[in-house]
PDB file of C-alpha atoms in Angstrom:
ATOM      1  CA  MET A  96      89.265  13.424  16.906  1.00 30.00           C
ATOM      2  CA  ASN A  97      90.054  10.147  18.669  1.00 32.00           C
ATOM      3  CA  ARG A  98      89.027   8.920  22.119  1.00 28.00           C
ATOM      4  CA  ARG A  99      92.232  10.174  23.719  1.00 29.00           C
ATOM      5  CA  ASP A 100      91.629  13.671  22.313  1.00 30.00           C
ATOM      6  CA  VAL A 101      88.114  13.774  23.764  1.00 29.00           C
ATOM      7  CA  ILE A 102      89.270  12.702  27.227  1.00 26.00           C
ATOM      8  CA  SER A 103      92.015  15.340  27.217  1.00 30.00           C
ATOM      9  CA  LEU A 104      89.437  18.128  26.716  1.00 31.00           C
ATOM     10  CA  PRO A 105      86.976  17.767  29.617  1.00 40.00           C
ATOM     11  CA  HIS A 106      85.991  21.436  29.359  1.00 48.00           C
ATOM     12  CA  MET A 107      84.146  20.766  26.105  1.00 55.00           C
ATOM     13  CA  THR A 108      80.782  20.127  27.750  1.00 79.00           C
ATOM     14  CA  LEU A 109      77.375  20.929  26.340  1.00 90.00           C
ATOM     15  CA  ILE A 110      74.962  23.298  28.040  1.00 95.00           C
ATOM     16  CA  ASN A 111      72.537  21.226  30.119  1.00 96.00           C
ATOM     17  CA  ALA A 112      69.036  22.326  29.111  1.00 96.00           C
ATOM     18  CA  ALA A 113      67.253  20.103  31.654  1.00 97.00           C
ATOM     19  CA  ARG A 114      69.298  21.540  34.518  1.00 97.00           C
ATOM     20  CA  LEU A 115      68.528  25.079  33.375  1.00 97.00           C
ATOM     21  CA  ARG A 116      64.803  24.420  33.085  1.00 96.00           C
ATOM     22  CA  ALA A 117      64.751  22.964  36.611  1.00 96.00           C
ATOM     23  CA  GLY A 118      66.678  25.904  38.048  1.00 96.00           C
ATOM     24  CA  LEU A 119      64.784  28.623  36.199  1.00 96.00           C
ATOM     25  CA  VAL A 120      61.249  27.243  36.259  1.00 88.00           C
ATOM     26  CA  GLY A 121      59.885  30.214  38.244  1.00 91.00           C
ATOM     27  CA  PRO A 122      61.190  33.293  36.434  1.00 95.00           C
ATOM     28  CA  TYR A 123      60.969  32.020  32.852  1.00 98.00           C
ATOM     29  CA  ALA A 124      58.166  30.554  30.740  1.00 97.00           C
ATOM     30  CA  ALA A 125      60.459  28.441  28.554  1.00 97.00           C
ATOM     31  CA  VAL A 126      64.176  27.716  28.263  1.00 97.00           C
ATOM     32  CA  ASP A 127      65.491  25.996  25.145  1.00 97.00           C
ATOM     33  CA  VAL A 128      69.023  25.138  24.040  1.00 97.00           C
ATOM     34  CA  VAL A 129      69.907  24.494  20.390  1.00 95.00           C
ATOM     35  CA  SER A 130      73.190  23.149  19.037  1.00 92.00           C
ATOM     36  CA  SER A 131      73.559  25.791  16.345  1.00 91.00           C
ATOM     37  CA  THR A 132      71.627  28.693  14.847  1.00 92.00           C
ATOM     38  CA  GLY A 133      72.257  31.831  12.879  1.00 92.00           C
ATOM     39  CA  SER A 134      71.101  34.226  15.590  1.00 92.00           C
ATOM     40  CA  THR A 135      69.149  33.632  18.793  1.00 95.00           C
ATOM     41  CA  ASN A 136      67.768  37.169  18.545  1.00 95.00           C
ATOM     42  CA  ALA A 137      66.462  36.544  15.030  1.00 94.00           C
ATOM     43  CA  ASP A 138      64.891  33.258  16.120  1.00 96.00           C
ATOM     44  CA  LEU A 139      63.091  34.853  19.048  1.00 96.00           C
ATOM     45  CA  ARG A 140      61.900  37.812  16.963  1.00 95.00           C
ATOM     46  CA  ALA A 141      60.188  35.288  14.692  1.00 94.00           C
ATOM     47  CA  ALA A 142      58.856  33.363  17.705  1.00 95.00           C
ATOM     48  CA  ALA A 143      57.454  36.589  19.157  1.00 95.00           C
ATOM     49  CA  VAL A 144      55.385  37.207  16.037  1.00 92.00           C
ATOM     50  CA  ASP A 145      54.078  33.633  16.341  1.00 92.00           C
ATOM     51  CA  GLY A 146      52.949  34.276  19.924  1.00 93.00           C
ATOM     52  CA  ALA A 147      55.799  32.960  22.084  1.00 95.00           C
ATOM     53  CA  PRO A 148      55.171  33.887  25.729  1.00 96.00           C
ATOM     54  CA  ASP A 149      56.783  36.556  27.855  1.00 97.00           C
ATOM     55  CA  ARG A 150      60.199  35.560  29.279  1.00 98.00           C
ATOM     56  CA  THR A 151      61.035  32.903  26.714  1.00 98.00           C
ATOM     57  CA  VAL A 152      64.760  32.063  26.617  1.00 98.00           C
ATOM     58  CA  LEU A 153      66.779  30.647  23.734  1.00 98.00           C
ATOM     59  CA  ILE A 154      70.417  29.610  24.127  1.00 97.00           C
ATOM     60  CA  ALA A 155      72.700  28.391  21.332  1.00 94.00           C
ATOM     61  CA  GLU A 156      75.830  26.296  21.634  1.00 92.00           C
ATOM     62  CA  GLU A 157      76.992  28.084  18.505  1.00 89.00           C
ATOM     63  CA  GLN A 158      75.886  31.147  16.546  1.00 88.00           C
ATOM     64  CA  THR A 159      76.857  31.357  12.895  1.00 84.00           C
ATOM     65  CA  ALA A 160      75.388  34.781  12.110  1.00 72.00           C
ATOM     66  CA  GLY A 161      75.317  36.641  15.411  1.00 59.00           C
ATOM     67  CA  VAL A 162      75.208  40.421  15.207  1.00 59.00           C
ATOM     68  CA  GLY A 163      75.836  43.329  17.526  1.00 50.00           C
ATOM     69  CA  ARG A 164      75.064  47.012  17.211  1.00 49.00           C
ATOM     70  CA  ARG A 165      74.857  48.464  13.683  1.00 48.00           C
ATOM     71  CA  GLY A 166      74.803  44.950  12.227  1.00 48.00           C
ATOM     72  CA  ARG A 167      78.364  44.098  13.260  1.00 55.00           C
ATOM     73  CA  GLU A 168      79.350  40.454  13.367  1.00 60.00           C
ATOM     74  CA  TRP A 169      79.578  38.857  16.803  1.00 55.00           C
ATOM     75  CA  ILE A 170      82.153  36.060  16.638  1.00 55.00           C
ATOM     76  CA  SER A 171      81.537  33.176  19.045  1.00 62.00           C
ATOM     77  CA  PRO A 172      83.698  30.108  18.346  1.00 65.00           C
ATOM     78  CA  LYS A 173      82.074  26.878  19.457  1.00 73.00           C
ATOM     79  CA  ASP A 174      82.405  26.077  23.176  1.00 81.00           C
ATOM     80  CA  SER A 175      83.849  29.516  23.979  1.00 88.00           C
ATOM     81  CA  ALA A 176      80.797  31.696  24.554  1.00 92.00           C
ATOM     82  CA  LEU A 177      77.346  31.869  26.048  1.00 95.00           C
ATOM     83  CA  CYS A 178      74.913  33.130  23.401  1.00 95.00           C
ATOM     84  CA  LEU A 179      71.398  33.702  24.684  1.00 97.00           C
ATOM     85  CA  SER A 180      68.312  35.801  24.019  1.00 98.00           C
ATOM     86  CA  VAL A 181      65.231  36.545  26.102  1.00 98.00           C
ATOM     87  CA  LEU A 182      61.839  37.554  24.711  1.00 98.00           C
ATOM     88  CA  LEU A 183      60.104  40.059  26.971  1.00 97.00           C
ATOM     89  CA  ARG A 184      56.587  41.489  26.809  1.00 96.00           C
ATOM     90  CA  PRO A 185      56.796  44.206  29.491  1.00 95.00           C
ATOM     91  CA  GLN A 186      53.276  45.563  29.838  1.00 91.00           C
ATOM     92  CA  GLY A 187      53.244  48.974  31.447  1.00 90.00           C
ATOM     93  CA  VAL A 188      56.593  50.008  29.951  1.00 92.00           C
ATOM     94  CA  ALA A 189      56.486  52.660  27.236  1.00 90.00           C
ATOM     95  CA  PHE A 190      58.187  51.926  23.936  1.00 88.00           C
ATOM     96  CA  ALA A 191      60.592  54.838  24.507  1.00 86.00           C
ATOM     97  CA  ASP A 192      61.857  53.234  27.726  1.00 89.00           C
ATOM     98  CA  LEU A 193      62.756  49.858  26.195  1.00 90.00           C
ATOM     99  CA  GLY A 194      66.282  51.070  25.438  1.00 87.00           C
ATOM    100  CA  SER A 195      67.158  51.039  29.138  1.00 92.00           C
ATOM    101  CA  LEU A 196      66.899  47.235  29.088  1.00 95.00           C
ATOM    102  CA  ALA A 197      70.494  47.085  27.830  1.00 94.00           C
ATOM    103  CA  ILE A 198      71.560  48.817  31.033  1.00 95.00           C
ATOM    104  CA  VAL A 199      69.525  46.363  33.125  1.00 97.00           C
ATOM    105  CA  ALA A 200      71.203  43.464  31.329  1.00 98.00           C
ATOM    106  CA  GLY A 201      74.629  45.038  31.748  1.00 98.00           C
ATOM    107  CA  LEU A 202      74.116  45.242  35.498  1.00 98.00           C
ATOM    108  CA  ALA A 203      73.035  41.579  35.531  1.00 98.00           C
ATOM    109  CA  VAL A 204      76.251  40.600  33.744  1.00 98.00           C
ATOM    110  CA  LEU A 205      78.148  42.648  36.325  1.00 98.00           C
ATOM    111  CA  ASP A 206      76.330  40.713  39.087  1.00 98.00           C
ATOM    112  CA  LEU A 207      77.524  37.517  37.420  1.00 98.00           C
ATOM    113  CA  ALA A 208      81.106  38.771  37.148  1.00 98.00           C
ATOM    114  CA  ARG A 209      81.200  39.615  40.845  1.00 97.00           C
ATOM    115  CA  GLU A 210      79.783  36.195  41.718  1.00 98.00           C
ATOM    116  CA  LEU A 211      82.571  34.588  39.682  1.00 98.00           C
ATOM    117  CA  GLY A 212      85.312  36.802  41.088  1.00 98.00           C
ATOM    118  CA  VAL A 213      85.948  38.763  37.881  1.00 98.00           C
ATOM    119  CA  ASP A 214      86.828  42.471  37.894  1.00 98.00           C
ATOM    120  CA  ALA A 215      84.436  44.073  35.409  1.00 98.00           C
ATOM    121  CA  ALA A 216      82.880  47.391  34.459  1.00 98.00           C
ATOM    122  CA  LEU A 217      80.305  48.713  31.986  1.00 97.00           C
ATOM    123  CA  LYS A 218      80.720  50.800  28.857  1.00 96.00           C
ATOM    124  CA  TRP A 219      77.693  52.709  27.587  1.00 94.00           C
ATOM    125  CA  PRO A 220      75.473  51.561  25.994  1.00 89.00           C
ATOM    126  CA  ASN A 221      75.927  47.825  25.711  1.00 91.00           C
ATOM    127  CA  ASP A 222      79.410  46.502  26.489  1.00 95.00           C
ATOM    128  CA  VAL A 223      80.811  44.713  29.519  1.00 97.00           C
ATOM    129  CA  LEU A 224      84.555  45.163  30.029  1.00 97.00           C
ATOM    130  CA  ALA A 225      86.763  42.903  32.140  1.00 97.00           C
ATOM    131  CA  GLY A 226      90.276  42.763  33.510  1.00 95.00           C
ATOM    132  CA  PRO A 227      92.838  45.480  34.233  1.00 94.00           C
ATOM    133  CA  ASP A 228      93.113  46.327  30.519  1.00 92.00           C
ATOM    134  CA  ARG A 229      89.314  46.466  30.154  1.00 94.00           C
ATOM    135  CA  GLY A 230      88.888  44.086  27.241  1.00 95.00           C
ATOM    136  CA  LYS A 231      85.408  43.413  25.879  1.00 95.00           C
ATOM    137  CA  CYS A 232      83.898  40.408  27.628  1.00 96.00           C
ATOM    138  CA  ALA A 233      80.234  40.744  26.637  1.00 96.00           C
ATOM    139  CA  GLY A 234      77.930  42.577  24.278  1.00 94.00           C
ATOM    140  CA  ILE A 235      74.220  43.262  24.646  1.00 96.00           C
ATOM    141  CA  LEU A 236      71.623  43.989  21.973  1.00 94.00           C
ATOM    142  CA  ALA A 237      67.975  44.912  22.603  1.00 94.00           C
ATOM    143  CA  GLU A 238      65.653  44.844  19.586  1.00 93.00           C
ATOM    144  CA  ALA A 239      62.013  45.871  19.546  1.00 92.00           C
ATOM    145  CA  VAL A 240      59.607  43.486  17.829  1.00 92.00           C
ATOM    146  CA  ALA A 241      56.901  44.654  15.443  1.00 80.00           C
ATOM    147  CA  ALA A 242      53.836  43.197  17.175  1.00 73.00           C
ATOM    148  CA  GLU A 243      50.417  44.210  18.486  1.00 77.00           C
ATOM    149  CA  GLU A 244      51.777  44.586  22.031  1.00 85.00           C
ATOM    150  CA  VAL A 245      55.122  45.912  23.237  1.00 87.00           C
ATOM    151  CA  ALA A 246      57.767  43.220  22.865  1.00 93.00           C
ATOM    152  CA  VAL A 247      61.541  43.234  22.852  1.00 96.00           C
ATOM    153  CA  VAL A 248      64.217  40.611  22.336  1.00 97.00           C
ATOM    154  CA  LEU A 249      67.307  41.053  24.472  1.00 97.00           C
ATOM    155  CA  GLY A 250      70.461  39.262  23.367  1.00 97.00           C
ATOM    156  CA  ILE A 251      73.624  38.713  25.407  1.00 97.00           C
ATOM    157  CA  GLY A 252      76.865  37.360  23.987  1.00 95.00           C
ATOM    158  CA  LEU A 253      79.317  36.526  26.773  1.00 96.00           C
ATOM    159  CA  ASN A 254      82.858  35.244  26.253  1.00 95.00           C
ATOM    160  CA  VAL A 255      83.296  32.469  28.804  1.00 96.00           C
ATOM    161  CA  ARG A 256      86.545  30.945  27.526  1.00 93.00           C
ATOM    162  CA  PRO A 257      89.364  32.352  25.364  1.00 90.00           C
ATOM    163  CA  LEU A 258      88.277  32.907  21.762  1.00 79.00           C
ATOM    164  CA  GLY A 259      91.585  31.791  20.281  1.00 69.00           C
ATOM    165  CA  PRO A 260      93.688  33.489  17.611  1.00 61.00           C
ATOM    166  CA  GLY A 261      92.291  35.436  14.679  1.00 58.00           C
ATOM    167  CA  VAL A 262      89.531  37.352  16.475  1.00 59.00           C
ATOM    168  CA  ARG A 263      89.986  41.043  15.712  1.00 59.00           C
ATOM    169  CA  PRO A 264      89.333  43.894  18.162  1.00 54.00           C
ATOM    170  CA  GLY A 265      85.818  45.284  18.045  1.00 57.00           C
ATOM    171  CA  ALA A 266      84.522  48.824  17.585  1.00 55.00           C
ATOM    172  CA  GLY A 267      86.791  51.386  19.227  1.00 58.00           C
ATOM    173  CA  GLY A 268      89.702  48.953  19.271  1.00 67.00           C
ATOM    174  CA  LEU A 269      88.457  46.952  22.263  1.00 84.00           C
ATOM    175  CA  ARG A 270      90.320  43.673  22.391  1.00 89.00           C
ATOM    176  CA  PRO A 271      88.243  40.599  23.234  1.00 92.00           C
ATOM    177  CA  THR A 272      88.677  38.880  26.584  1.00 95.00           C
ATOM    178  CA  SER A 273      86.802  36.227  28.556  1.00 96.00           C
ATOM    179  CA  LEU A 274      85.739  35.244  32.046  1.00 97.00           C
ATOM    180  CA  ALA A 275      88.353  32.482  32.096  1.00 97.00           C
ATOM    181  CA  GLU A 276      91.179  34.875  31.254  1.00 96.00           C
ATOM    182  CA  ASN A 277      90.187  37.014  34.220  1.00 97.00           C
ATOM    183  CA  GLY A 278      90.119  34.335  36.909  1.00 96.00           C
ATOM    184  CA  ALA A 279      86.477  33.203  36.928  1.00 97.00           C
ATOM    185  CA  ARG A 280      85.891  30.487  39.500  1.00 97.00           C
ATOM    186  CA  THR A 281      84.004  28.415  36.916  1.00 97.00           C
ATOM    187  CA  THR A 282      83.671  28.229  33.152  1.00 95.00           C
ATOM    188  CA  ASP A 283      80.827  25.702  33.215  1.00 96.00           C
ATOM    189  CA  ARG A 284      78.456  27.386  30.772  1.00 96.00           C
ATOM    190  CA  THR A 285      75.378  25.780  32.337  1.00 97.00           C
ATOM    191  CA  GLU A 286      76.242  27.271  35.718  1.00 97.00           C
ATOM    192  CA  VAL A 287      77.173  30.596  34.121  1.00 98.00           C
ATOM    193  CA  ALA A 288      73.859  30.690  32.219  1.00 98.00           C
ATOM    194  CA  GLU A 289      71.815  29.906  35.330  1.00 98.00           C
ATOM    195  CA  LEU A 290      73.575  32.565  37.400  1.00 98.00           C
ATOM    196  CA  LEU A 291      73.197  35.170  34.650  1.00 98.00           C
ATOM    197  CA  LEU A 292      69.542  34.463  33.952  1.00 98.00           C
ATOM    198  CA  THR A 293      68.728  34.456  37.679  1.00 98.00           C
ATOM    199  CA  ALA A 294      70.413  37.848  38.095  1.00 98.00           C
ATOM    200  CA  PHE A 295      68.667  39.226  35.022  1.00 98.00           C
ATOM    201  CA  ALA A 296      65.233  37.982  36.148  1.00 98.00           C
ATOM    202  CA  ALA A 297      65.585  39.811  39.463  1.00 98.00           C
ATOM    203  CA  ARG A 298      66.714  43.060  37.852  1.00 98.00           C
ATOM    204  CA  GLU A 299      64.235  42.950  34.965  1.00 98.00           C
ATOM    205  CA  GLY A 300      61.395  42.364  37.426  1.00 97.00           C
ATOM    206  CA  ARG A 301      62.353  45.512  39.349  1.00 97.00           C
ATOM    207  CA  TRP A 302      62.715  47.460  36.102  1.00 97.00           C
ATOM    208  CA  ARG A 303      59.297  46.334  34.898  1.00 96.00           C
ATOM    209  CA  GLU A 304      57.612  47.210  38.202  1.00 96.00           C
ATOM    210  CA  ALA A 305      59.150  50.691  37.902  1.00 95.00           C
ATOM    211  CA  GLY A 306      57.653  51.157  34.425  1.00 94.00           C
ATOM    212  CA  GLY A 307      61.071  51.078  32.779  1.00 94.00           C
ATOM    213  CA  ASP A 308      62.458  53.952  34.877  1.00 93.00           C
ATOM    214  CA  LEU A 309      65.993  53.093  36.019  1.00 94.00           C
ATOM    215  CA  GLY A 310      65.879  55.604  38.880  1.00 94.00           C
ATOM    216  CA  HIS A 311      62.642  54.260  40.323  1.00 95.00           C
ATOM    217  CA  ALA A 312      64.012  50.727  39.935  1.00 96.00           C
ATOM    218  CA  GLY A 313      67.017  51.666  42.092  1.00 96.00           C
ATOM    219  CA  MET A 314      69.514  50.937  39.331  1.00 97.00           C
ATOM    220  CA  LEU A 315      70.481  54.350  37.982  1.00 96.00           C
ATOM    221  CA  ASP A 316      73.031  55.172  40.684  1.00 96.00           C
ATOM    222  CA  GLU A 317      74.380  51.619  40.480  1.00 97.00           C
ATOM    223  CA  TYR A 318      74.952  52.045  36.789  1.00 97.00           C
ATOM    224  CA  ARG A 319      76.613  55.423  37.230  1.00 97.00           C
ATOM    225  CA  LYS A 320      79.128  53.910  39.652  1.00 97.00           C
ATOM    226  CA  ALA A 321      79.838  50.931  37.404  1.00 97.00           C
ATOM    227  CA  CYS A 322      80.046  52.764  34.071  1.00 97.00           C
ATOM    228  CA  ASP A 323      83.602  53.473  32.896  1.00 95.00           C
ATOM    229  CA  THR A 324      82.246  55.820  30.211  1.00 96.00           C
ATOM    230  CA  LEU A 325      81.275  58.526  32.689  1.00 96.00           C
ATOM    231  CA  GLY A 326      84.043  61.045  33.241  1.00 95.00           C
ATOM    232  CA  GLN A 327      85.712  60.143  29.958  1.00 93.00           C
ATOM    233  CA  GLN A 328      86.348  62.310  26.951  1.00 94.00           C
ATOM    234  CA  VAL A 329      84.452  60.432  24.253  1.00 93.00           C
ATOM    235  CA  ARG A 330      83.772  60.387  20.560  1.00 92.00           C
ATOM    236  CA  VAL A 331      80.218  59.312  19.780  1.00 90.00           C
ATOM    237  CA  MET A 332      79.303  58.037  16.321  1.00 85.00           C
ATOM    238  CA  LEU A 333      75.620  58.820  15.912  1.00 78.00           C
ATOM    239  CA  PRO A 334      73.083  57.322  13.486  1.00 72.00           C
ATOM    240  CA  GLY A 335      73.661  58.737  10.010  1.00 70.00           C
ATOM    241  CA  ASP A 336      77.428  58.881  10.618  1.00 70.00           C
ATOM    242  CA  ALA A 337      77.244  62.183  12.485  1.00 74.00           C
ATOM    243  CA  GLY A 338      79.835  62.625  15.223  1.00 83.00           C
ATOM    244  CA  LEU A 339      79.931  64.197  18.675  1.00 90.00           C
ATOM    245  CA  LEU A 340      83.057  64.956  20.702  1.00 93.00           C
ATOM    246  CA  GLY A 341      82.805  65.826  24.374  1.00 95.00           C
ATOM    247  CA  THR A 342      82.777  64.580  27.949  1.00 96.00           C
ATOM    248  CA  ALA A 343      80.350  61.897  29.114  1.00 96.00           C
ATOM    249  CA  THR A 344      78.880  63.390  32.274  1.00 96.00           C
ATOM    250  CA  ASP A 345      75.818  61.343  33.206  1.00 96.00           C
ATOM    251  CA  VAL A 346      73.098  58.829  32.255  1.00 94.00           C
ATOM    252  CA  ASP A 347      69.417  59.791  32.593  1.00 91.00           C
ATOM    253  CA  PRO A 348      66.592  57.540  33.934  1.00 89.00           C
ATOM    254  CA  ALA A 349      65.749  56.353  30.387  1.00 88.00           C
ATOM    255  CA  GLY A 350      69.337  55.191  29.844  1.00 90.00           C
ATOM    256  CA  GLN A 351      70.390  58.059  27.581  1.00 92.00           C
ATOM    257  CA  LEU A 352      73.987  59.259  27.782  1.00 95.00           C
ATOM    258  CA  ILE A 353      74.553  62.951  28.534  1.00 96.00           C
ATOM    259  CA  VAL A 354      77.570  64.390  26.712  1.00 96.00           C
ATOM    260  CA  GLU A 355      78.847  67.932  27.205  1.00 96.00           C
ATOM    261  CA  ASP A 356      80.605  69.210  24.099  1.00 93.00           C
ATOM    262  CA  GLU A 357      83.601  71.548  23.968  1.00 90.00           C
ATOM    263  CA  GLN A 358      81.298  74.598  23.953  1.00 94.00           C
ATOM    264  CA  GLY A 359      79.563  73.457  27.137  1.00 94.00           C
ATOM    265  CA  LYS A 360      76.344  72.383  25.407  1.00 95.00           C
ATOM    266  CA  ARG A 361      74.715  69.225  26.773  1.00 96.00           C
ATOM    267  CA  HIS A 362      73.520  66.529  24.363  1.00 94.00           C
ATOM    268  CA  LEU A 363      71.219  63.569  25.068  1.00 92.00           C
ATOM    269  CA  VAL A 364      72.414  60.476  23.208  1.00 90.00           C
ATOM    270  CA  PHE A 365      69.899  57.652  22.896  1.00 85.00           C
ATOM    271  CA  ALA A 366      71.919  55.484  20.503  1.00 79.00           C
ATOM    272  CA  GLY A 367      75.470  55.608  19.208  1.00 78.00           C
ATOM    273  CA  ASP A 368      78.899  54.002  19.282  1.00 84.00           C
ATOM    274  CA  VAL A 369      81.157  55.443  21.957  1.00 89.00           C
ATOM    275  CA  VAL A 370      84.957  55.472  21.882  1.00 89.00           C
ATOM    276  CA  HIS A 371      86.756  56.315  25.128  1.00 88.00           C
ATOM    277  CA  LEU A 372      89.516  58.803  24.366  1.00 82.00           C
ATOM    278  CA  ARG A 373      90.884  59.642  27.808  1.00 70.00           C
ATOM    279  CA  ALA A 374      89.769  60.260  31.366  1.00 67.00           C
ATOM    280  CA  VAL A 375      88.930  63.873  32.192  1.00 62.00           C
ATOM    281  CA  PRO A 376      90.831  65.120  35.289  1.00 59.00           C
TER     282      PRO A 376
END
């Protein structure tokens, strides 16, 4: 690439770690940015075992081995995405309630989308959809850490700019989209990261004070209104490749999806891949 090529691509700017540290000094213990890594979640899981403090943040310019639910590859071409993970040690939150962190993070991404002027919605349990066609704009993955105290690493992969050709639709046929493709007022990844982490810090603090209960944290009704999954006929792929067909009717305070099958029986779904089939009249 010659000098003229570089000048013609001003959007190719690195994430400014110093600016993030200055802006996030209160809510977070540490904020680091690396040029490339396999997975920010994997790095922070290792750091957690070594004693990294609560609310440690790791951001990567590029992930070469990012994963989503069920070990699926998360593709993030360089300069297109924001790939970050946060290590949390939420004392007072039971292990069984850690799964609701994905919902907390989803609402934080929705806060960001609104701030940037992007029409977005949530898909249970861990996707953020954007635009009139509801393409997948972000994915969220919460992973518990084997440690003496409760610890979890929360990863967010957010498409800021178009991913380019060759990126296949994800689970359920969701096509990828980005903030830029949906009219975001900025695609500066430093600004996007600061806004997202600020929104997440506020929501995670409320969630932690409520002991991991979404209702007590005031976020359950918010999620219900923002979740496109509710009111849909869905097919849920459960662990062990079992399947469930029914209507998604609600989400409980622990973040579990309630699905009513064709016989009228209600099922609590803690984890599973959901495919939207059609809206129920």
